[in-house]
Structures are given as structure tokens and as C-alpha cells.
XYZ file of C-alpha atoms in Angstrom:
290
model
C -86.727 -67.168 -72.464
C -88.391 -64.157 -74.208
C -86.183 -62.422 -76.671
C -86.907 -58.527 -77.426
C -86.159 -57.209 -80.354
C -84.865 -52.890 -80.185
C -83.358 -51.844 -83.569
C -81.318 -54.845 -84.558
C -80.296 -56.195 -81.566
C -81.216 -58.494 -78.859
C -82.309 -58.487 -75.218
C -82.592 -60.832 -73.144
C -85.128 -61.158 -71.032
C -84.944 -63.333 -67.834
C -87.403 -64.144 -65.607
C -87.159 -65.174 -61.739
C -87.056 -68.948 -62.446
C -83.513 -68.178 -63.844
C -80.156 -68.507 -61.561
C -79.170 -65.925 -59.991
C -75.155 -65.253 -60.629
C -75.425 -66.617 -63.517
C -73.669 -65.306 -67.028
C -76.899 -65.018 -68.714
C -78.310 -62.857 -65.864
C -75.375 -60.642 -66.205
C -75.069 -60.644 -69.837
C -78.969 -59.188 -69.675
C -78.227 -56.386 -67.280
C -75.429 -55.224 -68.136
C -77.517 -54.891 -72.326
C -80.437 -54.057 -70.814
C -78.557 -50.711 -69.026
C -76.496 -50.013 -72.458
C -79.829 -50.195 -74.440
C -81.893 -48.065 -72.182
C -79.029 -45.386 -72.067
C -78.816 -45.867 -75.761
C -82.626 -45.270 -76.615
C -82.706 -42.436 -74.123
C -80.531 -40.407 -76.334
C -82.259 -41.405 -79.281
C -85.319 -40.293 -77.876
C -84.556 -36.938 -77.525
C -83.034 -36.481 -81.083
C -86.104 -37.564 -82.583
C -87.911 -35.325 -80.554
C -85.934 -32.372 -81.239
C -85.354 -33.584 -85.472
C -87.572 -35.731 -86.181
C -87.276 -39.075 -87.234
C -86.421 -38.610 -91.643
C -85.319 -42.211 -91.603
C -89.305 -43.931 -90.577
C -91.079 -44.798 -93.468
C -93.803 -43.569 -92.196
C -92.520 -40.352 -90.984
C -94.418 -39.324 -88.077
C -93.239 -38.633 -84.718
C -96.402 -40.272 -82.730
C -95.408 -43.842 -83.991
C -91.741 -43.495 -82.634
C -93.081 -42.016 -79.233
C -95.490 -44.531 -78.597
C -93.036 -47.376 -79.489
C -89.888 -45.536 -77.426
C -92.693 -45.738 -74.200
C -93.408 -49.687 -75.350
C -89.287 -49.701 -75.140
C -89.290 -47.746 -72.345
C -91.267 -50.033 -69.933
C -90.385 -53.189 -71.249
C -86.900 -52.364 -70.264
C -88.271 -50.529 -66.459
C -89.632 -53.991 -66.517
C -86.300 -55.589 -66.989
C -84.540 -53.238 -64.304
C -87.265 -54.361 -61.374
C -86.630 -57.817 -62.558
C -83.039 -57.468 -62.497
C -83.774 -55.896 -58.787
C -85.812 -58.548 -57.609
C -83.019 -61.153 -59.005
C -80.388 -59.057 -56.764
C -82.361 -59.173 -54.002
C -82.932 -62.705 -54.153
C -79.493 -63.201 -54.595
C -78.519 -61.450 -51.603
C -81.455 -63.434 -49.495
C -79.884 -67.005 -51.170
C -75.848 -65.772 -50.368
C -77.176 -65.034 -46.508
C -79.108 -68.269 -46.631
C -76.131 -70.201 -47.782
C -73.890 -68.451 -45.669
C -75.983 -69.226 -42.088
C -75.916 -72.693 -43.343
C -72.604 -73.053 -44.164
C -71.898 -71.690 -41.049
C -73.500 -74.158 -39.388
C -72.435 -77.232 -41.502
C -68.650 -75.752 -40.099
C -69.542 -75.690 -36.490
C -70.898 -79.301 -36.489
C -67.723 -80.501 -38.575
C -65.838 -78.512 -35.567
C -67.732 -80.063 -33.001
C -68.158 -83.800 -34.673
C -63.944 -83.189 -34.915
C -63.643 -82.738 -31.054
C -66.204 -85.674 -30.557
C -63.727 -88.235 -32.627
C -60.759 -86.467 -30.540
C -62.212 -87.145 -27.693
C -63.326 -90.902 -28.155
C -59.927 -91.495 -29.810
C -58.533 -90.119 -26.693
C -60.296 -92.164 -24.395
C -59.811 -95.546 -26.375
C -56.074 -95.110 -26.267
C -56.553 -94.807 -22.500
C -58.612 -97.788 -22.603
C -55.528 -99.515 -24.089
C -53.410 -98.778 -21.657
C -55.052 -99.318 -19.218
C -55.940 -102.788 -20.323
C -52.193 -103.428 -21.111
C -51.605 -102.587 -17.379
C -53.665 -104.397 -15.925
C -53.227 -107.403 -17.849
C -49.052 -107.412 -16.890
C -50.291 -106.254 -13.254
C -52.339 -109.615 -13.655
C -50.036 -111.808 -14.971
C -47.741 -110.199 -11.952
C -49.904 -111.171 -9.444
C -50.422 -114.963 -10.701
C -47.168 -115.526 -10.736
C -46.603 -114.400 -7.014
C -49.587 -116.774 -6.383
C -47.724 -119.585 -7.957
C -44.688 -118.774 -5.885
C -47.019 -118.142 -2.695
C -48.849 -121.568 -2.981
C -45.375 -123.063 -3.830
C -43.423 -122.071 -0.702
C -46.456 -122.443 1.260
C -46.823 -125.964 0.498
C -43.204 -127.101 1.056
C -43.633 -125.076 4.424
C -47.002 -127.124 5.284
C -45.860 -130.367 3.790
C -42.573 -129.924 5.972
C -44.279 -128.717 9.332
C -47.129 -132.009 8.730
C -44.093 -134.353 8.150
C -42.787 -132.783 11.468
C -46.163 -132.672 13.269
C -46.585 -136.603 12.236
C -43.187 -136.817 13.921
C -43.871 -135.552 17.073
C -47.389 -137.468 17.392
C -45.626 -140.924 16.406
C -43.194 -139.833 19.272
C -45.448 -139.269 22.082
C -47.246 -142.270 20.903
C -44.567 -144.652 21.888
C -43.749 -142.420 24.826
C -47.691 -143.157 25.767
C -47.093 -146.382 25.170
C -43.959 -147.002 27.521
C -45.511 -145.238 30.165
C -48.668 -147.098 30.815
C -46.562 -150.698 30.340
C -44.148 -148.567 32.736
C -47.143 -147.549 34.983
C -48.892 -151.366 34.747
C -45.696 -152.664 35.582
C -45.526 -150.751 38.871
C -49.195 -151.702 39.994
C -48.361 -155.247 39.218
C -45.336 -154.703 41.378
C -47.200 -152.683 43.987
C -49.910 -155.551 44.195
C -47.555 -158.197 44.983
C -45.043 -156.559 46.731
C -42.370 -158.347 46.487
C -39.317 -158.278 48.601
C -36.802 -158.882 45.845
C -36.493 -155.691 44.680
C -33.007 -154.823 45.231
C -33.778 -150.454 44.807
C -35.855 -148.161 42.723
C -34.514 -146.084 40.521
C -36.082 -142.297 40.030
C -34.824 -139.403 37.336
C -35.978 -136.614 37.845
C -35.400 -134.395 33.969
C -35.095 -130.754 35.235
C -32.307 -131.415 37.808
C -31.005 -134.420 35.990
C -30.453 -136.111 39.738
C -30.663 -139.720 40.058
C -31.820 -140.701 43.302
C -30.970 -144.443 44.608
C -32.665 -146.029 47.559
C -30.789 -149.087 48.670
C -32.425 -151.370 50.706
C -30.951 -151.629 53.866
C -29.261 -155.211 54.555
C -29.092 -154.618 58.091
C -32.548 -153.385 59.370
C -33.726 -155.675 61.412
C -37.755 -154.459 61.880
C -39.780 -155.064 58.801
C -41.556 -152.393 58.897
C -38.622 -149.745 58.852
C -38.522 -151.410 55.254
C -41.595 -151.120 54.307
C -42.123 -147.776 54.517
C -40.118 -145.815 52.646
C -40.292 -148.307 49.570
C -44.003 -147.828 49.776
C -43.762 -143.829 49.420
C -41.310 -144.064 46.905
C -43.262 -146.217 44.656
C -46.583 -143.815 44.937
C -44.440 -140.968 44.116
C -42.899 -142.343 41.299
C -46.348 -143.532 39.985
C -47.655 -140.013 40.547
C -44.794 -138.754 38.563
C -45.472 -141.033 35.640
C -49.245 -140.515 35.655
C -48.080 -136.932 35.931
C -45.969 -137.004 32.930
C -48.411 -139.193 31.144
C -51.238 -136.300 30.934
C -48.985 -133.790 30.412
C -47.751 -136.247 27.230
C -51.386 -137.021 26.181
C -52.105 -132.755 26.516
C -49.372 -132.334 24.047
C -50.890 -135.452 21.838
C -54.430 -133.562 21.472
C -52.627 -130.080 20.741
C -50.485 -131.132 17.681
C -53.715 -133.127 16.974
C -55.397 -130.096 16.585
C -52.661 -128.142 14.821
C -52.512 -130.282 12.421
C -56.444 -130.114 11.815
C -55.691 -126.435 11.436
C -52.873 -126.929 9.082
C -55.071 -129.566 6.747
C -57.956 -126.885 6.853
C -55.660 -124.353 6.033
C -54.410 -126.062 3.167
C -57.491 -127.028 1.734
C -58.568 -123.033 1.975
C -55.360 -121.986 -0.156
C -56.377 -124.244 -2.812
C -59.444 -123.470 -2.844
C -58.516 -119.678 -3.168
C -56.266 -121.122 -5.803
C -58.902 -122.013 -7.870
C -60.935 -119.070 -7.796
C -57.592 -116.807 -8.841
C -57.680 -119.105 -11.937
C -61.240 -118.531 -12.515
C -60.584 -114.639 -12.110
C -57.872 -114.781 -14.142
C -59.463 -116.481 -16.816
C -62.938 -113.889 -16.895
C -60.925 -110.739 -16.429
C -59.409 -110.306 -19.812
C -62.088 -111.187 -21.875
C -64.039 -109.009 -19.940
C -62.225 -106.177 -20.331
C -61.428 -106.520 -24.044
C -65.320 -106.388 -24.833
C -65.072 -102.830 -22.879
C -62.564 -101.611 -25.186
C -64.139 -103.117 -28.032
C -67.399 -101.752 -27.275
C -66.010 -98.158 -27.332
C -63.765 -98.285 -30.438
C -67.222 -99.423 -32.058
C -68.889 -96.193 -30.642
C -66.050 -94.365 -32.185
């Protein structure tokens, strides 16, 4: 940094490199303004008295060095201009960017506000839905649980009813053979025949007559009474072998429905089992974007 020298004491002179604000800058000002002042009143002594103390002692040499003085320290006052107005353009510049440093802090602030906001959601709603879950598997258990003793109990039943009208089946075609065997040979040693009829709960007995003394008044009337009781039975054996095929097929439906609620079973499990992990890489995924 150039130094000048004016009657004992120092100036210093700063150039634009140097910081603006800084103490040296306003050490230099603040001299050069006292020193100018200061030389300005000398100047017009000398003028007026002359200078006795020169060695030389003529007024030329002090004028020409007061102008030297004079525009080295004009020089100093543009300088210290320029330096203010670069100061001024450097506090705007730093203020616009300040400025903006605050309004992305503001905005990066509402960002993290936001995503913190939304991950919180994100837990609970994944704390929901995971109680909702374990809600609904236990109502499954329960479902399949009841609905098995039900099924198991109505298939027990079912296998019931089938063995049932199996020996029912059964009696009534050794009933029904019987009666064609008897029919065939027909036989005069049959004392009556016996007919029950279930809705009226009657029980109608035909005696043979001891004392009829054509054959063919006999005859007759057995005859008719043995086809109708052999359409009765064959009567009563459809409608028994009808019932046979329906619980047959209700219990087809029952096995197939069975095997359907296990295999919903299994894919509940299988849900179950994907759903969580699932949703914890969601929530993982966005506290990492956070």
C-alpha cells in the first residue's frame, strides 16, 4: 500500500483491491479529509505571508507542491468514492442473496414439514391397518372354525340319512321280491295281507273268507290287493331312491364347499403374510426421501 508523506505525517493510500468496510479504509478517509482541510488553510496563509520557514524561501516551490498535495489527495477522495460505491453495489448484492438463501431455508423448512407430516400419516395408517388385519384373521379363524364343526356335523348327519335309506332300499326290494315270489306261486295259504298306509296311520286287514264257497270270489280281491300294495312299495321305493341321489348331491356340494373355504384359507395366509412387508417398504421408502 502506498504511503504519502504531507509534513510529518502519514496517509494512507488504498487502492480498489482493498476491503471495503474495512478499518484501514476508514482510517484513510477520515486522514485524508483532516489533511486536505488542514493544507487548505495552510495554503492560503502562505499565500497571503509567505512561507519564512522554507529554506528556500520562495512561494512557487510551495504552490507547485500544495497542487502535487492537492491532487494526490482529489485522487484519494474519487478513490474513496469509488470504494463507497462499490460498497453499496456489494451490501445490495449480499442483501438479494441473502434474501434468497432465507426464502429457500423457508421453503426447504415447509418441504421437511410436509414430508414429516405425511410419514407420521404413513404410520398410522400402517398401524391401522395392520390391527384391522390381524382383526380380520382372527374372524377367519373363528369363521373356518364354526364352519367346519357346522359341515363336519351336517356330513355326519347327511352320512346318516344315506346309510338310512340304504337299508330302507334294501328292505323294500327283499319286501318287493318277496311279493313277486308270492304273486308267482300264488299260494292259498296266506291267511291275510297286511297294508299301512303312513299318512292316515290305518291298518287295513283283509281276512280271507272261510265260508266262500266259489273260488273265484277269492281270488279276486287278494289279487288287487297284492298289485296295490306292490305299487305302493315300488312307489315308496323311488320316492326313497329320489331322496338317496339328493343328499348324494348335497353332500357333493358340501365337500366342494369345503374344499373352496380352505382354499380361500390359504390365500388369506398368503395375503396376510405379503401385506406388511409390503407396506413397511412404503413407509420406509418415504422416511428415506425425507
Amino acid at each position: 500500500m502506498p504511503i504519502l508523506m504531507i509534513r510529518g505525517r502519514c496517509v494512507f493510500r488504498s487502492s480498489l483491491t482493498s476491503r471495503p468496510g474495512s478499518a484501514a479504509f476508514s482510517k484513510t478517509s477520515s486522514c485524508a479529509q483532516e489533511e486536505y482541510a488542514r493544507l487548505r488553510s495552510m495554503a492560503s496563509g502562505s499565500l497571503m505571508n509567505g512561507d519564512i520557514n522554507h529554506p528556500h524561501g520562495s512561494v512557487s516551490g510551495n504552490v507547485g507542491s500544495l497542487e502535487e498535495t492537492l491532487q494526490q489527495m482529489n485522487t484519494l477522495i474519487k478513490e474513496n468514492r469509488d470504494l463507497k460505491e462499490a460498497l453499496k453495489q456489494t451490501n445490495l448484492t449480499m442483501k438479494e442473496r441473502f434474501e434468497g438463501l432465507s426464502a429457500w431455508k423457508e421453503k426447504q423448512k415447509e418441504e421437511r414439514d410436509f414430508l414429516e407430516q405425511r410419514l407420521e400419516e404413513a404410520k398410522t395408517r400402517l398401524n391401522s391397518m395392520d390391527a384391522e388385519n390381524a382383526g380380520l384373521n382372527k374372524r377367519v379363524i373363528e369363521l373356518e372354525k364354526n364352519g367346519a364343526e357346522s359341515l363336519h356335523s351336517e356330513l355326519e348327519m347327511l352320512r346318516g340319512q344315506i346309510a338310512r335309506l340304504q337299508a330302507e332300499k334294501h328292505d323294500l326290494v327283499a319286501l318287493n321280491s318277496e311279493l313277486q315270489l308270492k304273486m308267482g306261486q300264488g299260494s292259498p295259504s296266506d291267511s291275510f295281507i297286511e297294508i299301512r298306509i303312513a299318512e292316515d296311520d290305518l291298518k287295513v286287514t283283509q281276512e280271507l273268507p272261510g265260508a266262500l264257497k266259489e273260488p273265484s270270489a277269492f281270488s279276486m280281491p287278494k289279487a288287487e290287493s297284492e298289485e296295490q300294495t306292490v305299487r305302493q312299495l315300488l312307489h315308496s321305493l323311488r320316492a326313497e331312491t329320489d331322496e338317496k341321489e339328493r343328499l348324494q348331491l348335497t353332500l357333493q356340494e358340501a365337500q366342494c364347499r369345503i374344499a373352496e373355504l380352505m382354499t380361500g384359507q390359504e390365500h388369506n395366509d398368503s395375503c396376510a403374510q405379503t401385506s406388511l412387508p409390503v407396506e413397511n417398504t412404503v413407509g420406509l421408502s418415504s422416511f428415506a426421501r425425507c
